[in-house]
Amino acid sequence: MMALDALLSLTFLVLAAYIGFYASSVSGENGRELFYFSLLLGAYGIWRAIRSVINRRQRSKEEAQ
């Protein structure tokens, strides 16, 4: 389960980087919207990774008790 969470978070981050790189070649309003979308997608990937770490720590504390 840990590997799946890490892989999913990494997938969102890589996808965000790819879209952000592509957005730099698109001019005008569409490029800016793509860039904002890539920022949101990257933020979701980071949030998901942090949430997974917190959940794992809580589970390990519960198992230790």
Tab-separated table of N, CA and C in Angstrom:
chain	number	residue	atom	x	y	z
A	1	MET	N	0.817	-1.196	0.000
A	1	MET	CA	0.000	0.000	0.000
A	1	MET	C	0.866	1.268	0.000
A	2	MET	N	1.998	1.212	0.731
A	2	MET	CA	2.882	2.374	0.767
A	2	MET	C	3.452	2.675	-0.608
A	3	ALA	N	3.807	1.631	-1.333
A	3	ALA	CA	4.377	1.828	-2.670
A	3	ALA	C	3.347	2.422	-3.619
A	4	LEU	N	2.108	1.984	-3.491
A	4	LEU	CA	1.045	2.509	-4.346
A	4	LEU	C	0.790	3.986	-4.057
A	5	ASP	N	0.765	4.368	-2.781
A	5	ASP	CA	0.589	5.778	-2.418
A	5	ASP	C	1.725	6.630	-2.955
A	6	ALA	N	2.942	6.139	-2.805
A	6	ALA	CA	4.105	6.890	-3.288
A	6	ALA	C	4.092	7.013	-4.805
A	7	LEU	N	3.732	5.939	-5.477
A	7	LEU	CA	3.683	5.965	-6.938
A	7	LEU	C	2.605	6.910	-7.449
A	8	LEU	N	1.458	6.935	-6.784
A	8	LEU	CA	0.383	7.825	-7.197
A	8	LEU	C	0.770	9.285	-6.986
A	9	SER	N	1.395	9.587	-5.862
A	9	SER	CA	1.849	10.955	-5.611
A	9	SER	C	2.902	11.370	-6.635
A	10	LEU	N	3.813	10.473	-6.922
A	10	LEU	CA	4.847	10.763	-7.914
A	10	LEU	C	4.248	10.959	-9.306
A	11	THR	N	3.224	10.196	-9.625
A	11	THR	CA	2.555	10.342	-10.915
A	11	THR	C	1.958	11.733	-11.063
A	12	PHE	N	1.295	12.224	-10.010
A	12	PHE	CA	0.723	13.572	-10.071
A	12	PHE	C	1.815	14.627	-10.223
A	13	LEU	N	2.929	14.444	-9.540
A	13	LEU	CA	4.010	15.426	-9.643
A	13	LEU	C	4.654	15.429	-11.025
A	14	VAL	N	4.861	14.261	-11.591
A	14	VAL	CA	5.450	14.177	-12.934
A	14	VAL	C	4.495	14.743	-13.968
A	15	LEU	N	3.220	14.434	-13.834
A	15	LEU	CA	2.221	14.963	-14.759
A	15	LEU	C	2.153	16.484	-14.672
A	16	ALA	N	2.230	17.016	-13.459
A	16	ALA	CA	2.214	18.467	-13.279
A	16	ALA	C	3.440	19.104	-13.927
A	17	ALA	N	4.598	18.470	-13.773
A	17	ALA	CA	5.818	19.010	-14.387
A	17	ALA	C	5.721	18.980	-15.911
A	18	TYR	N	5.167	17.896	-16.447
A	18	TYR	CA	5.029	17.788	-17.896
A	18	TYR	C	4.069	18.851	-18.430
A	19	ILE	N	2.942	19.030	-17.768
A	19	ILE	CA	1.975	20.028	-18.218
A	19	ILE	C	2.557	21.431	-18.070
A	20	GLY	N	3.289	21.677	-16.979
A	20	GLY	CA	3.926	22.980	-16.799
A	20	GLY	C	4.962	23.264	-17.875
A	21	PHE	N	5.719	22.247	-18.251
A	21	PHE	CA	6.701	22.416	-19.323
A	21	PHE	C	6.008	22.691	-20.659
A	22	TYR	N	4.917	21.974	-20.911
A	22	TYR	CA	4.163	22.185	-22.146
A	22	TYR	C	3.509	23.563	-22.154
A	23	ALA	N	3.050	24.036	-21.002
A	23	ALA	CA	2.377	25.332	-20.914
A	23	ALA	C	3.307	26.472	-21.278
A	24	SER	N	4.605	26.292	-21.072
A	24	SER	CA	5.545	27.363	-21.412
A	24	SER	C	5.638	27.574	-22.922
A	25	SER	N	5.281	26.565	-23.695
A	25	SER	CA	5.339	26.725	-25.154
A	25	SER	C	4.024	27.239	-25.740
A	26	VAL	N	2.973	27.262	-24.944
A	26	VAL	CA	1.673	27.756	-25.401
A	26	VAL	C	1.567	29.221	-25.008
A	27	SER	N	1.187	30.054	-25.942
A	27	SER	CA	1.132	31.483	-25.657
A	27	SER	C	-0.285	31.918	-25.294
A	28	GLY	N	-0.359	33.034	-24.626
A	28	GLY	CA	-1.646	33.648	-24.331
A	28	GLY	C	-2.346	33.058	-23.120
A	29	GLU	N	-3.653	33.240	-23.134
A	29	GLU	CA	-4.506	32.824	-22.014
A	29	GLU	C	-4.461	31.321	-21.782
A	30	ASN	N	-4.429	30.536	-22.838
A	30	ASN	CA	-4.413	29.075	-22.680
A	30	ASN	C	-3.161	28.581	-21.979
A	31	GLY	N	-2.037	29.158	-22.286
A	31	GLY	CA	-0.790	28.768	-21.631
A	31	GLY	C	-0.800	29.085	-20.154
A	32	ARG	N	-1.364	30.224	-19.810
A	32	ARG	CA	-1.447	30.611	-18.403
A	32	ARG	C	-2.392	29.684	-17.639
A	33	GLU	N	-3.524	29.335	-18.245
A	33	GLU	CA	-4.459	28.419	-17.590
A	33	GLU	C	-3.851	27.028	-17.418
A	34	LEU	N	-3.108	26.567	-18.414
A	34	LEU	CA	-2.420	25.283	-18.281
A	34	LEU	C	-1.385	25.322	-17.167
A	35	PHE	N	-0.686	26.438	-17.050
A	35	PHE	CA	0.303	26.576	-15.996
A	35	PHE	C	-0.354	26.549	-14.614
A	36	TYR	N	-1.482	27.246	-14.461
A	36	TYR	CA	-2.207	27.216	-13.189
A	36	TYR	C	-2.709	25.814	-12.878
A	37	PHE	N	-3.187	25.119	-13.901
A	37	PHE	CA	-3.639	23.747	-13.702
A	37	PHE	C	-2.483	22.860	-13.248
A	38	SER	N	-1.316	23.055	-13.826
A	38	SER	CA	-0.160	22.243	-13.415
A	38	SER	C	0.239	22.556	-11.978
A	39	LEU	N	0.101	23.812	-11.550
A	39	LEU	CA	0.384	24.154	-10.162
A	39	LEU	C	-0.584	23.450	-9.221
A	40	LEU	N	-1.863	23.448	-9.573
A	40	LEU	CA	-2.854	22.767	-8.742
A	40	LEU	C	-2.607	21.265	-8.700
A	41	LEU	N	-2.268	20.697	-9.819
A	41	LEU	CA	-2.002	19.261	-9.881
A	41	LEU	C	-0.770	18.897	-9.054
A	42	GLY	N	0.254	19.713	-9.115
A	42	GLY	CA	1.444	19.486	-8.303
A	42	GLY	C	1.161	19.645	-6.819
A	43	ALA	N	0.344	20.632	-6.471
A	43	ALA	CA	-0.032	20.820	-5.068
A	43	ALA	C	-0.815	19.623	-4.552
A	44	TYR	N	-1.676	19.071	-5.394
A	44	TYR	CA	-2.426	17.882	-4.980
A	44	TYR	C	-1.483	16.697	-4.765
A	45	GLY	N	-0.491	16.552	-5.619
A	45	GLY	CA	0.480	15.472	-5.455
A	45	GLY	C	1.265	15.606	-4.162
A	46	ILE	N	1.656	16.834	-3.830
A	46	ILE	CA	2.379	17.071	-2.579
A	46	ILE	C	1.473	16.822	-1.382
A	47	TRP	N	0.233	17.305	-1.446
A	47	TRP	CA	-0.723	17.096	-0.361
A	47	TRP	C	-0.987	15.612	-0.147
A	48	ARG	N	-1.105	14.879	-1.224
A	48	ARG	CA	-1.346	13.442	-1.123
A	48	ARG	C	-0.166	12.728	-0.473
A	49	ALA	N	1.045	13.136	-0.814
A	49	ALA	CA	2.230	12.527	-0.213
A	49	ALA	C	2.294	12.821	1.284
A	50	ILE	N	2.015	14.055	1.669
A	50	ILE	CA	2.041	14.417	3.090
A	50	ILE	C	0.956	13.667	3.849
A	51	ARG	N	-0.223	13.580	3.275
A	51	ARG	CA	-1.326	12.864	3.920
A	51	ARG	C	-0.989	11.389	4.099
A	52	SER	N	-0.334	10.799	3.125
A	52	SER	CA	0.052	9.391	3.224
A	52	SER	C	1.059	9.172	4.342
A	53	VAL	N	2.014	10.080	4.476
A	53	VAL	CA	3.014	9.966	5.541
A	53	VAL	C	2.348	10.097	6.911
A	54	ILE	N	1.444	11.039	7.047
A	54	ILE	CA	0.750	11.229	8.329
A	54	ILE	C	-0.077	9.997	8.670
A	55	ASN	N	-0.800	9.444	7.693
A	55	ASN	CA	-1.600	8.245	7.943
A	55	ASN	C	-0.727	7.062	8.345
A	56	ARG	N	0.421	6.901	7.715
A	56	ARG	CA	1.331	5.806	8.072
A	56	ARG	C	1.856	5.954	9.490
A	57	ARG	N	2.198	7.182	9.879
A	57	ARG	CA	2.692	7.417	11.241
A	57	ARG	C	1.611	7.120	12.267
A	58	GLN	N	0.367	7.521	11.964
A	58	GLN	CA	-0.722	7.246	12.892
A	58	GLN	C	-0.965	5.741	13.018
A	59	ARG	N	-0.921	5.027	11.902
A	59	ARG	CA	-1.118	3.576	11.952
A	59	ARG	C	-0.009	2.887	12.733
A	60	SER	N	1.215	3.350	12.548
A	60	SER	CA	2.321	2.712	13.272
A	60	SER	C	2.229	2.996	14.775
A	61	LYS	N	1.762	4.194	15.158
A	61	LYS	CA	1.568	4.495	16.578
A	61	LYS	C	0.458	3.635	17.178
A	62	GLU	N	-0.627	3.443	16.419
A	62	GLU	CA	-1.734	2.618	16.904
A	62	GLU	C	-1.314	1.156	17.057
A	63	GLU	N	-0.504	0.673	16.155
A	63	GLU	CA	-0.030	-0.708	16.229
A	63	GLU	C	0.936	-0.901	17.383
A	64	ALA	N	1.692	0.143	17.749
A	64	ALA	CA	2.650	0.049	18.829
A	64	ALA	C	1.968	-0.002	20.197
A	65	GLN	N	0.769	0.546	20.266
A	65	GLN	CA	0.066	0.593	21.557
A	65	GLN	C	-0.626	-0.678	21.875
